[in-house]
PDB file of C-alpha atoms in Angstrom:
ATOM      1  CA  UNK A  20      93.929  20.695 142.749  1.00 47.00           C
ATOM      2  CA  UNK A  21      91.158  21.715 144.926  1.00 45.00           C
ATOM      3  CA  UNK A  22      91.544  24.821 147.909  1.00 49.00           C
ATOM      4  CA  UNK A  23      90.708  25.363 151.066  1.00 49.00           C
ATOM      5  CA  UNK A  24      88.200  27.932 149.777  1.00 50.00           C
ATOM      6  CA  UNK A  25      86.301  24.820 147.421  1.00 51.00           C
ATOM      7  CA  UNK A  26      86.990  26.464 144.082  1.00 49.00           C
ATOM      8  CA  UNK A  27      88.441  23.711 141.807  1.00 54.00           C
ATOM      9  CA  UNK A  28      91.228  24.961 139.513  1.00 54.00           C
ATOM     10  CA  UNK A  29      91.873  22.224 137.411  1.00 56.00           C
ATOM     11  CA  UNK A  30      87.711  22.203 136.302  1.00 56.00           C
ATOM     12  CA  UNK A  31      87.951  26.161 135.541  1.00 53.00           C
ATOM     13  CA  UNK A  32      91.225  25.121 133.129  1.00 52.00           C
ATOM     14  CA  UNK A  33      89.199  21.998 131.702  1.00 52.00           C
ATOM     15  CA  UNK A  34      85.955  24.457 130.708  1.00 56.00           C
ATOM     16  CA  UNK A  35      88.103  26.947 129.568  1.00 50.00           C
ATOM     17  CA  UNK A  36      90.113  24.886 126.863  1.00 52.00           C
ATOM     18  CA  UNK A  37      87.163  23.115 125.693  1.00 54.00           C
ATOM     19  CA  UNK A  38      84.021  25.776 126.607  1.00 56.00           C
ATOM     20  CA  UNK A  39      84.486  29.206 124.521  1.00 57.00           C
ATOM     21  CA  UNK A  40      83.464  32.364 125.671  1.00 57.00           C
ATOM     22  CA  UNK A  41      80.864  33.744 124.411  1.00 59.00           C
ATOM     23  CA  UNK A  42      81.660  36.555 121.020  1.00 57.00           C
ATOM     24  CA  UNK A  43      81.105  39.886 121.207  1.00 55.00           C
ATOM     25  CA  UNK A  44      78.087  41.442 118.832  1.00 56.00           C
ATOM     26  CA  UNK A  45      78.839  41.050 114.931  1.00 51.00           C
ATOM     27  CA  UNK A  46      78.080  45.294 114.492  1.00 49.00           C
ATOM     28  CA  UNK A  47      81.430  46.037 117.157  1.00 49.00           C
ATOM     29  CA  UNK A  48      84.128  46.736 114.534  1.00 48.00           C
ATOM     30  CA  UNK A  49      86.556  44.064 114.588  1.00 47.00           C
ATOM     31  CA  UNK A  50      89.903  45.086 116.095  1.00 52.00           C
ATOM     32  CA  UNK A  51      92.969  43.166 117.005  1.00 49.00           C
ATOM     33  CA  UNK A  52      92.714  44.871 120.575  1.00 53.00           C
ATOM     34  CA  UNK A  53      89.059  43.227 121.024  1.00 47.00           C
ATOM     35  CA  UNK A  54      90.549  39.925 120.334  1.00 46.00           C
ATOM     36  CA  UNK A  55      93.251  40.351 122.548  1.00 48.00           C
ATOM     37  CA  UNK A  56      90.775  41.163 125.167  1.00 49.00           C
ATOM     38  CA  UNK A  57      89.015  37.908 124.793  1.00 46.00           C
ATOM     39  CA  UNK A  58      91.778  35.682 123.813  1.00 46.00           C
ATOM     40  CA  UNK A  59      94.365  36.788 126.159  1.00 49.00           C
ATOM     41  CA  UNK A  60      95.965  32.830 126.255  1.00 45.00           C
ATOM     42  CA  UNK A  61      95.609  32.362 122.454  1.00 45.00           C
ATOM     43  CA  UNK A  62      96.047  35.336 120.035  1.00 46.00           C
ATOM     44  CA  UNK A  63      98.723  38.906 119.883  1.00 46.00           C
ATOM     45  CA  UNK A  64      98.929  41.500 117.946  1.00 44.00           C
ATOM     46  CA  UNK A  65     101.775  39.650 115.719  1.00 43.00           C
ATOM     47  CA  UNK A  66      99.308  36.640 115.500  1.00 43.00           C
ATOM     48  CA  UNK A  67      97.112  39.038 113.442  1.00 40.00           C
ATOM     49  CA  UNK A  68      96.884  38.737 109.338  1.00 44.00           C
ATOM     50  CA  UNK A  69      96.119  41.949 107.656  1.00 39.00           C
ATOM     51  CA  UNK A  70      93.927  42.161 104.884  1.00 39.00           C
ATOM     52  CA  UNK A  71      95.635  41.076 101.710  1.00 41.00           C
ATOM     53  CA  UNK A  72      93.007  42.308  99.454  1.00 43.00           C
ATOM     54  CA  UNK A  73      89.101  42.514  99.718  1.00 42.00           C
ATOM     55  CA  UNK A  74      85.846  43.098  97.456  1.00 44.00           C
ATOM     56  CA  UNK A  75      84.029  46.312  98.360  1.00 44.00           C
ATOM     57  CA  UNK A  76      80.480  46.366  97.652  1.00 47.00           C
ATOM     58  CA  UNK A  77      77.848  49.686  98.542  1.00 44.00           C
ATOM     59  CA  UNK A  78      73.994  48.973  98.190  1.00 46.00           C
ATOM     60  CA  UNK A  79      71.982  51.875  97.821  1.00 45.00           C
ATOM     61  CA  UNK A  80      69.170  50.603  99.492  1.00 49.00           C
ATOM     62  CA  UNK A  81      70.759  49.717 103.060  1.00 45.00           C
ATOM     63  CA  UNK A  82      72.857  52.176 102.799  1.00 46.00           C
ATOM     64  CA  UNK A  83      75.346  49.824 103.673  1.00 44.00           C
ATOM     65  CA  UNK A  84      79.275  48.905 102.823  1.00 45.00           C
ATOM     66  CA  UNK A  85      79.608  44.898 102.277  1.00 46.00           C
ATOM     67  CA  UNK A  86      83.581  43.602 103.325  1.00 44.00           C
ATOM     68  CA  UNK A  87      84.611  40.569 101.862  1.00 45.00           C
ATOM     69  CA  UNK A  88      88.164  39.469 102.802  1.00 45.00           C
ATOM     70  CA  UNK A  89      90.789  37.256 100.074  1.00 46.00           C
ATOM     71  CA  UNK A  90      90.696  33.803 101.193  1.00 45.00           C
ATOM     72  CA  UNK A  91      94.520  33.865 100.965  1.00 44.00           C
ATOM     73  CA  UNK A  92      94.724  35.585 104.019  1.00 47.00           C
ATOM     74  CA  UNK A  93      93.087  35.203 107.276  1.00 48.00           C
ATOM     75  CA  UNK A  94      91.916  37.750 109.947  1.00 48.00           C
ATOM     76  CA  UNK A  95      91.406  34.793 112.362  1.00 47.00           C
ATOM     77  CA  UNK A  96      94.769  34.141 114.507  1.00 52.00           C
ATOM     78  CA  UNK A  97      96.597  31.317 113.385  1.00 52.00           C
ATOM     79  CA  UNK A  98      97.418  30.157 116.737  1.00 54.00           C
ATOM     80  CA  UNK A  99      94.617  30.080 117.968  1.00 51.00           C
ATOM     81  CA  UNK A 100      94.568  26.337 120.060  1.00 54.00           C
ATOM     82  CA  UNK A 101      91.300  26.052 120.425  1.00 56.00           C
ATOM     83  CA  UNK A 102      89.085  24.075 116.928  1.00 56.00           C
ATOM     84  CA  UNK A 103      85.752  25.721 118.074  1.00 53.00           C
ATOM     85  CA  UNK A 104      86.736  29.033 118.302  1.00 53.00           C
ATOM     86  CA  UNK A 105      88.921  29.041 114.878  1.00 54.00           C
ATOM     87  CA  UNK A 106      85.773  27.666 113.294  1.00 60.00           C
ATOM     88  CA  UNK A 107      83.314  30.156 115.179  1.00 55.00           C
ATOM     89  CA  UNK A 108      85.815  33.294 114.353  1.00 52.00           C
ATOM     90  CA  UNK A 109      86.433  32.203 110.984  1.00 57.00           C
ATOM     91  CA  UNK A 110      82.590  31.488 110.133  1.00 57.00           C
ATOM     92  CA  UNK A 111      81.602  35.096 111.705  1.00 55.00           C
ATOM     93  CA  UNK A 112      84.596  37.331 110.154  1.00 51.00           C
ATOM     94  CA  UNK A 113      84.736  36.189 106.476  1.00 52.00           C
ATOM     95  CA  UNK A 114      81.933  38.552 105.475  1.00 50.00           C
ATOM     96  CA  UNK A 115      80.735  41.336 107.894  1.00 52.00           C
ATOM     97  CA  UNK A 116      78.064  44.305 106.825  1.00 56.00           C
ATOM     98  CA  UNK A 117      79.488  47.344 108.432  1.00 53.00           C
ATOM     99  CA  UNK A 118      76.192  49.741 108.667  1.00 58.00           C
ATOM    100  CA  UNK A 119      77.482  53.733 108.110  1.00 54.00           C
ATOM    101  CA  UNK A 120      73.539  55.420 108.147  1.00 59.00           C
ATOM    102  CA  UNK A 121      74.294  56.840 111.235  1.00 61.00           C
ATOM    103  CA  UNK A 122      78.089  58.506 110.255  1.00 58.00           C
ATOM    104  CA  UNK A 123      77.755  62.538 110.035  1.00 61.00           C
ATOM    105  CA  UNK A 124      77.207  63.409 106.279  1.00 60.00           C
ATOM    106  CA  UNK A 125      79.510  66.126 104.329  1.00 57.00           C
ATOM    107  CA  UNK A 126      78.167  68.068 101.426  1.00 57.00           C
ATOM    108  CA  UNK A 127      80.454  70.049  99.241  1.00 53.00           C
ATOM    109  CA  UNK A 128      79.159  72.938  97.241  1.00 56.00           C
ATOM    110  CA  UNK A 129      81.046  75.001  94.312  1.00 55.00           C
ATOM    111  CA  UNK A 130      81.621  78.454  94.827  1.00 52.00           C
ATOM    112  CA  UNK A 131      80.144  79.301  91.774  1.00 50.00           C
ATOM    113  CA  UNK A 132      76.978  77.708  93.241  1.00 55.00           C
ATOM    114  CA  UNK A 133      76.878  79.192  96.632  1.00 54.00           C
ATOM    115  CA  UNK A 134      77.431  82.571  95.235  1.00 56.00           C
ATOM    116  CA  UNK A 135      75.582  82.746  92.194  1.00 52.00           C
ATOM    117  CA  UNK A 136      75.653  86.187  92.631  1.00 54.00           C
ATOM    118  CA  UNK A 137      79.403  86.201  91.541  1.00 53.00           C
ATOM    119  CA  UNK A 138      78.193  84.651  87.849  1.00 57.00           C
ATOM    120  CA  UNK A 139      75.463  87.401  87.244  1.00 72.00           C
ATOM    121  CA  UNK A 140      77.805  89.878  87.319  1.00 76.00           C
ATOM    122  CA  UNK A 141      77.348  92.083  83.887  1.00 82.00           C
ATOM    123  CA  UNK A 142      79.777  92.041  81.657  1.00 86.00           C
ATOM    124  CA  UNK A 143      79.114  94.824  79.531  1.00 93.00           C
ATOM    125  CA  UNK A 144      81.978  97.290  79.775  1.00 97.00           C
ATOM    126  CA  UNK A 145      81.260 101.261  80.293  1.00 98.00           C
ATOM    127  CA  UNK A 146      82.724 104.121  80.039  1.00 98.00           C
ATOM    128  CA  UNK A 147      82.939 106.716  82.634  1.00 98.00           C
ATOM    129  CA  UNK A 148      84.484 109.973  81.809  1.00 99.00           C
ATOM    130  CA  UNK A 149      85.209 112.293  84.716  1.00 99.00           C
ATOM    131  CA  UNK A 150      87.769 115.888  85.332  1.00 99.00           C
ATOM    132  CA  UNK A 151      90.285 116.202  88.415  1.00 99.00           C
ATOM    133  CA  UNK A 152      91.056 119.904  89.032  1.00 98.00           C
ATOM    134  CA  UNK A 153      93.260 121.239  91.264  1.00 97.00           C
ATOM    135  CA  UNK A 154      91.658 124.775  92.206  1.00 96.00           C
ATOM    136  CA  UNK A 155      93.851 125.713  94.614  1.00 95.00           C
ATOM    137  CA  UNK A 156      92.489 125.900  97.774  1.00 94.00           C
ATOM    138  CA  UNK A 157      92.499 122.441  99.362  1.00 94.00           C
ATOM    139  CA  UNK A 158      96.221 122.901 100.008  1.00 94.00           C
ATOM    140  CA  UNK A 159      97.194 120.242  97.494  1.00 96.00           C
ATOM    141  CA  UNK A 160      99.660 118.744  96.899  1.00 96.00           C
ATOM    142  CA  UNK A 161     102.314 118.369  99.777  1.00 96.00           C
ATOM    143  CA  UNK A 162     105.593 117.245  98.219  1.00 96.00           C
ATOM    144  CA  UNK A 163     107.359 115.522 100.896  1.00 97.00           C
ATOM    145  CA  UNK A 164     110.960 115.374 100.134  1.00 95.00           C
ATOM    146  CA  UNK A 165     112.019 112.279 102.244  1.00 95.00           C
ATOM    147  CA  UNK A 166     114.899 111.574  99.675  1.00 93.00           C
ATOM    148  CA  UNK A 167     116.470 114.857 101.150  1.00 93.00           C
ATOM    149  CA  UNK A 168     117.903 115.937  97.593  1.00 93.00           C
ATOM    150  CA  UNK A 169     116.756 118.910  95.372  1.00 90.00           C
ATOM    151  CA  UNK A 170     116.200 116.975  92.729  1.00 91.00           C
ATOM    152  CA  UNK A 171     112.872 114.500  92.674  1.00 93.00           C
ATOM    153  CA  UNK A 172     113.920 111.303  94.011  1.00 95.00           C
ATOM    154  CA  UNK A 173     112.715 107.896  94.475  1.00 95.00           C
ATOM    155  CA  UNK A 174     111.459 107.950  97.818  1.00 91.00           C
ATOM    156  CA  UNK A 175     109.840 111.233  97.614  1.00 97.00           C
ATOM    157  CA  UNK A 176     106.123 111.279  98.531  1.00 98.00           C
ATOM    158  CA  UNK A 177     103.080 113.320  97.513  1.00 98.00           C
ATOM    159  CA  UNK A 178      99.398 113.477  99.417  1.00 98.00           C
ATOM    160  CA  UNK A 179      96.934 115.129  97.442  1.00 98.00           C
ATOM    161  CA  UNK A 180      93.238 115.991  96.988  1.00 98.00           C
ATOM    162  CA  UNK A 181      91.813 117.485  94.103  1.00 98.00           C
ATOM    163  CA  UNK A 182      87.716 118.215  92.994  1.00 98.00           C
ATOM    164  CA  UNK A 183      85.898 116.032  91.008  1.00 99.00           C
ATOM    165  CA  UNK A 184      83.597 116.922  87.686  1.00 99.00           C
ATOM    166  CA  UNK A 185      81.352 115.336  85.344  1.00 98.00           C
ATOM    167  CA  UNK A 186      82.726 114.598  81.655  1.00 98.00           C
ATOM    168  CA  UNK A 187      80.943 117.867  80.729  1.00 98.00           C
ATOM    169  CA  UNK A 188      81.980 119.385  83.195  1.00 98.00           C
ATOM    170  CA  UNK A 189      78.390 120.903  84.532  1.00 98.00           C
ATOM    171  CA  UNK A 190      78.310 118.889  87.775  1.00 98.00           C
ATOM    172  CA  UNK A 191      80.598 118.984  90.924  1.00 98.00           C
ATOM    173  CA  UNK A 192      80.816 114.818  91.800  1.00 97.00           C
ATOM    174  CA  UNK A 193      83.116 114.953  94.983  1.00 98.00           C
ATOM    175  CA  UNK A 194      86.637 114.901  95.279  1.00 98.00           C
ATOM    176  CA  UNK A 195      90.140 112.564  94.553  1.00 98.00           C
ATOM    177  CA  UNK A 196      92.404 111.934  97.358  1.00 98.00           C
ATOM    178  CA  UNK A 197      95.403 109.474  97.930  1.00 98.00           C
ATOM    179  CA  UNK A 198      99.059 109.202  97.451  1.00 98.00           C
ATOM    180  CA  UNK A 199     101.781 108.777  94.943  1.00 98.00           C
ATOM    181  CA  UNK A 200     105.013 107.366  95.742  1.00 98.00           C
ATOM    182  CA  UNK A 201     108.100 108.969  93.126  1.00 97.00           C
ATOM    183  CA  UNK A 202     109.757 106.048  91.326  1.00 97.00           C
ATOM    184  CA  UNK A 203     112.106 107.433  88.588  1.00 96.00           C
ATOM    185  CA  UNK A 204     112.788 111.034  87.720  1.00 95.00           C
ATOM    186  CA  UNK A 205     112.828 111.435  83.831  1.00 94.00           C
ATOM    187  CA  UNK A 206     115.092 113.916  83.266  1.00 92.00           C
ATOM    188  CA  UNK A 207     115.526 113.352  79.575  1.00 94.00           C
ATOM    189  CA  UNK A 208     111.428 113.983  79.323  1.00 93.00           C
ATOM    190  CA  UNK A 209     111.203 116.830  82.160  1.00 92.00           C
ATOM    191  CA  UNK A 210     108.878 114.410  84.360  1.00 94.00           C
ATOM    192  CA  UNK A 211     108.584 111.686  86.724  1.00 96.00           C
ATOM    193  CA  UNK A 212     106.990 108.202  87.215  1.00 97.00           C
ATOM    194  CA  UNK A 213     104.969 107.839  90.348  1.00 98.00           C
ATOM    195  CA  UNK A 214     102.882 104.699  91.869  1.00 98.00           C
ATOM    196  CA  UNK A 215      99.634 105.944  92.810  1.00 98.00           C
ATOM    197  CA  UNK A 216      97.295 104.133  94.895  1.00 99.00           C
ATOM    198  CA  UNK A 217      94.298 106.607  94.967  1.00 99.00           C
ATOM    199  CA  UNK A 218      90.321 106.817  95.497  1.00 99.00           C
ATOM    200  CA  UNK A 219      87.192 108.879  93.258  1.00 99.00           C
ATOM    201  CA  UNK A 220      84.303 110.170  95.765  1.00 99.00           C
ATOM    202  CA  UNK A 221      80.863 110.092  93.698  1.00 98.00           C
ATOM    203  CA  UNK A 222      78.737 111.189  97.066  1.00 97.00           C
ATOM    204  CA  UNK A 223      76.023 108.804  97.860  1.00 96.00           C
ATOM    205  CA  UNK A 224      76.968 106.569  94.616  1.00 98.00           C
ATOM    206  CA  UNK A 225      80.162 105.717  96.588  1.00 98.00           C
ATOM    207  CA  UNK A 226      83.924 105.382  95.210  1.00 98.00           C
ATOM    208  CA  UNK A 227      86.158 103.624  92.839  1.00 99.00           C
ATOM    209  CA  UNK A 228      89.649 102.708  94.091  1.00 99.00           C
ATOM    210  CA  UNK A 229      92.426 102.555  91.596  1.00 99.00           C
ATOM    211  CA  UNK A 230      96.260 101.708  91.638  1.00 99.00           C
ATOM    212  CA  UNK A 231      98.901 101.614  89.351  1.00 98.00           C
ATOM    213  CA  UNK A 232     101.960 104.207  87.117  1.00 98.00           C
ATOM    214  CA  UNK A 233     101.138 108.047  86.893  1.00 97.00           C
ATOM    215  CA  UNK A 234     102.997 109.589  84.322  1.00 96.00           C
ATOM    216  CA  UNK A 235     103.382 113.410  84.314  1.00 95.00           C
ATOM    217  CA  UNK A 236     104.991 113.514  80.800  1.00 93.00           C
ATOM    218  CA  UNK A 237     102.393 110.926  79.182  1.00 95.00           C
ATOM    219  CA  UNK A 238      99.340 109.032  79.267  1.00 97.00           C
ATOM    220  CA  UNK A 239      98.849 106.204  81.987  1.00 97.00           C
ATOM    221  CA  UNK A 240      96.702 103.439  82.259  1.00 98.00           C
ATOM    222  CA  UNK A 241      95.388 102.040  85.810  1.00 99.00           C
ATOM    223  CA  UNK A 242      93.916  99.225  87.507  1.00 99.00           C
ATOM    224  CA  UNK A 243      90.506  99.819  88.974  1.00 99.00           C
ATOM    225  CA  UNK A 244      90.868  97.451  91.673  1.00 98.00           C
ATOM    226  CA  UNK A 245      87.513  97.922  93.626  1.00 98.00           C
ATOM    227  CA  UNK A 246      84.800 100.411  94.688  1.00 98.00           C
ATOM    228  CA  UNK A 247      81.797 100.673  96.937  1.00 98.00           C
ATOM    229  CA  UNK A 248      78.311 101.789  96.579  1.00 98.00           C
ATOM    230  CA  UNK A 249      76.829 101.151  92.803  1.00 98.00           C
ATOM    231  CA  UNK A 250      80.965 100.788  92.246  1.00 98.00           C
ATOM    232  CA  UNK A 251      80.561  97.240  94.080  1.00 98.00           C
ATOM    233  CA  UNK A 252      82.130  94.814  92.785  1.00 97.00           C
ATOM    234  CA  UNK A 253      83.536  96.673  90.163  1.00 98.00           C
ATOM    235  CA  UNK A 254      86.725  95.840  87.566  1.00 98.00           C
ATOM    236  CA  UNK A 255      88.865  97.469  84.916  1.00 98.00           C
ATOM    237  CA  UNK A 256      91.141 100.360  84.398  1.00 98.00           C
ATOM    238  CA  UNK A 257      91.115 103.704  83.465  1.00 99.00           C
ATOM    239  CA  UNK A 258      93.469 105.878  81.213  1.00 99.00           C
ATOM    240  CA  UNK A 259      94.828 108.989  82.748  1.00 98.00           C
ATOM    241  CA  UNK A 260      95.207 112.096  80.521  1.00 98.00           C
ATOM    242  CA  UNK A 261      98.173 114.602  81.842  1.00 95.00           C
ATOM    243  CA  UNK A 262      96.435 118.196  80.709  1.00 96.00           C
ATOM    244  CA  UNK A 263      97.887 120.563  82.476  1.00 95.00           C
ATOM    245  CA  UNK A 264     100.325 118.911  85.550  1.00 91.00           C
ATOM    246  CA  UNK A 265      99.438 119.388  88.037  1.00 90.00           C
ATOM    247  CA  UNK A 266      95.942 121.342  88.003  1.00 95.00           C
ATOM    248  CA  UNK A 267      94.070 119.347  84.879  1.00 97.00           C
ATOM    249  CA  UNK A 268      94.085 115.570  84.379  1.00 98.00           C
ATOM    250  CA  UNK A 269      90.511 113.951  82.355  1.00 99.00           C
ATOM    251  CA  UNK A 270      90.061 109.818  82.860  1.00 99.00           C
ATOM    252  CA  UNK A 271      88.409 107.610  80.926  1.00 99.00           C
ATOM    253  CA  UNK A 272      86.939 104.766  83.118  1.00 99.00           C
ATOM    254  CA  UNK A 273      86.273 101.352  81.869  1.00 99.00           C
ATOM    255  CA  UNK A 274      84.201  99.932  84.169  1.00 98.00           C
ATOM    256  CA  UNK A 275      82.408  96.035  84.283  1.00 97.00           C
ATOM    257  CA  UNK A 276      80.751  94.444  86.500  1.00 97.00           C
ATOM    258  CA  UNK A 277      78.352  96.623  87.794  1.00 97.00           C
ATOM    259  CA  UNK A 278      74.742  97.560  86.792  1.00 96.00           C
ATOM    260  CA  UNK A 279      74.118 100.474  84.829  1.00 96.00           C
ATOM    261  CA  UNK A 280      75.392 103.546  85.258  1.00 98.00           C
ATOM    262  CA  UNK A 281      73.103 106.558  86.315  1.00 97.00           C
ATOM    263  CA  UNK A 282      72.574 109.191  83.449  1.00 96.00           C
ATOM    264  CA  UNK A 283      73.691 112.260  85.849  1.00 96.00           C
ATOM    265  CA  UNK A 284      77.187 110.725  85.090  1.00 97.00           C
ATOM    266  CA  UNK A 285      77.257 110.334  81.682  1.00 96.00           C
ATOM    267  CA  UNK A 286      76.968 113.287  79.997  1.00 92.00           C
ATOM    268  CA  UNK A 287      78.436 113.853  76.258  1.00 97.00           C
ATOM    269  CA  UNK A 288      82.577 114.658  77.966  1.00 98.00           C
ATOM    270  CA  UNK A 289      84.129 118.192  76.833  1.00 98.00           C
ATOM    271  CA  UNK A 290      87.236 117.330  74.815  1.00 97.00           C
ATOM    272  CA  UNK A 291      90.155 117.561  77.061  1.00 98.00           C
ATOM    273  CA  UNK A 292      92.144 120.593  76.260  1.00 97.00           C
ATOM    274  CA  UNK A 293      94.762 122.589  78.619  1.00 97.00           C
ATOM    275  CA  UNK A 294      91.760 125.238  78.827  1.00 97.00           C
ATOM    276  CA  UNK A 295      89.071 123.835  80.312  1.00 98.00           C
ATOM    277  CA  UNK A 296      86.816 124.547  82.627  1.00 97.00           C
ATOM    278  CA  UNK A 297      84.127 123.602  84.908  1.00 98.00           C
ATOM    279  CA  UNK A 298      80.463 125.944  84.543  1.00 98.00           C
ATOM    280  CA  UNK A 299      80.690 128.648  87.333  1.00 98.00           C
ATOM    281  CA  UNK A 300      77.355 126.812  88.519  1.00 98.00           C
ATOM    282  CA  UNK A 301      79.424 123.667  89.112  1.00 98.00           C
ATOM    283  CA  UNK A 302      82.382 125.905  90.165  1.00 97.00           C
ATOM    284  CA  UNK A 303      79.823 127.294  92.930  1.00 97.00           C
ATOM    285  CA  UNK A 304      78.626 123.746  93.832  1.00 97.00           C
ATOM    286  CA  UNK A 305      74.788 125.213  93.168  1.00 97.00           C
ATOM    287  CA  UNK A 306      72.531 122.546  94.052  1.00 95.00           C
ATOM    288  CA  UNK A 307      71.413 121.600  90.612  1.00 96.00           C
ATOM    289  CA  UNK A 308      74.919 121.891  89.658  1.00 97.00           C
ATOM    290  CA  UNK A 309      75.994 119.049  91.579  1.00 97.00           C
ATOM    291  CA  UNK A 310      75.071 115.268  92.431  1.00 97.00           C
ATOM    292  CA  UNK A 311      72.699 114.310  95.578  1.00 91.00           C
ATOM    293  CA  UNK A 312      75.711 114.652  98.655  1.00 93.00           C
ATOM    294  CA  UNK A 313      78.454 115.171  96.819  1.00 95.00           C
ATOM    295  CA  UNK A 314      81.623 114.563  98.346  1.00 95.00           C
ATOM    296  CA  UNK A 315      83.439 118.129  98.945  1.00 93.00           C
TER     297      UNK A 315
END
């Protein structure tokens, strides 16, 4: 049939049928959409075969990721009318190099490795041996009866502050301060159970936070669960010694992970008795009688 306007309809048919278009570039991925885009007459998306199975092969020089599709099945439409184009697709799609050198690249590191830091740690354990006193005058503690009973309660809470001395008890370090939280009164031992979650002030060396069961009618263990400082990093725990509740307590700190301690805190410790005492130089806070800032 041939318009007015001279284009001849039955010839575009004709070249159509028997004239294929031309393909797209072998590096566009194939997709069943791009085929449907081209074949519009002769392929859909339920025309498509899915690969079955296929051969996967990486070359380390080309950087490159080699598809080879099962025979059994067939990417090429099986409707498709046309002999050249079935031929042409089939000849083209049975082995494509897909090309990935330009895909961003991941790299995945350990944590180990990016903090190697975390491995040097020392492990050598040592032992820190400090005195709490309660002097008197810091207004410690406050016993906050929130229970509202006379008799200690769970519930109850008690803020406190106390000073801070060497093992031998000839240096004022700083100061304690925190809070314990009543758990169980013990009447059968005359004392209570308390979770403390408390800090140790060591001036410009910095602090060691612990956490975990104060006893007032035995001796506790805690969890050092951090610190700051030369206290950095720091792990361990650190057994608490009831002397005289609750104006005396002496700990024994285990401490790892951390370099060496200095020697201003580790002098020989005074055995802990119910009488003892900090020098009156310390008591005074004399300059050489305490450590560089100390916390007061």
């Amino acid at each position: 049939m041939i318009h007015d306007d001279g284009y001849n309809n039955d010839a575009h048919i004709h070249n159509f049928l028997h004239k294929p278009p031309p393909l797209p570039p072998l590096s566009h991925r194939f997709n069943s959409d791009l085929l449907t885009k081209i074949f519009p007459m002769a392929c859909s998306s339920s025309a498509l075969r899915f690969f079955s199975s296929a051969s996967v092969k990486v070359s380390s020089n080309s950087k490159s990721v080699h598809l080879s599709s099962s025979s059994s099945k067939s990417l090429v439409p099986s409707n498709l009318t046309n002999p050249f184009l079935s031929q042409t697709l089939r000849n083209n799609l049975t082995t494509t190099n897909y090309n990935f050198s330009s895909l961003p690249k991941y790299s995945f590191t350990l944590k180990s490795q990016a903090n190697p830091s975390l491995d040097s740690r020392p492990d050598k354990v040592q032992e820190l041996c400090v005195y709490e006193i309660n002097e008197r005058d810091r207004g410690s503690p406050a016993y906050l009866r929130l229970s509202l009973k006379f008799v200690n309660s769970l519930g109850d809470l008690v803020p406190f502050t106390n000073k801070l001395y060497t093992g031998d008890l000839e240096k004022r370090i700083g100061i304690t301060a925190g809070i314990c939280i009543l758990v169980q009164h013990k009447k059968e031992k005359k004392g209570d159970r308390y979770e403390a979650i408390y800090s140790f002030y060591f001036g410009e060396y910095g602090h060691i936070a612990v956490q975990g069961p104060y006893l007032t009618y035995e001796d506790s263990y805690l969890a050092v669960t951090g610190g700051s400082g030369i206290f950095k990093g720091v792990s361990g725990e650190v057994k608490l010694q009831q002397l005289v509740f609750p104006f005396k307590i002496f700990y024994t700190f285990y401490l790892k992970g951390i370099n060496e301690l200095p020697e201003e805190l580790l002098g020989t410790p005074v055995k802990p008795t119910p009488a003892v005492e900090p020098t009156p130089a310390a008591m005074a806070c004399h300059p050489y009688a305490t450590i560089l800032n100390y916390t007061d």
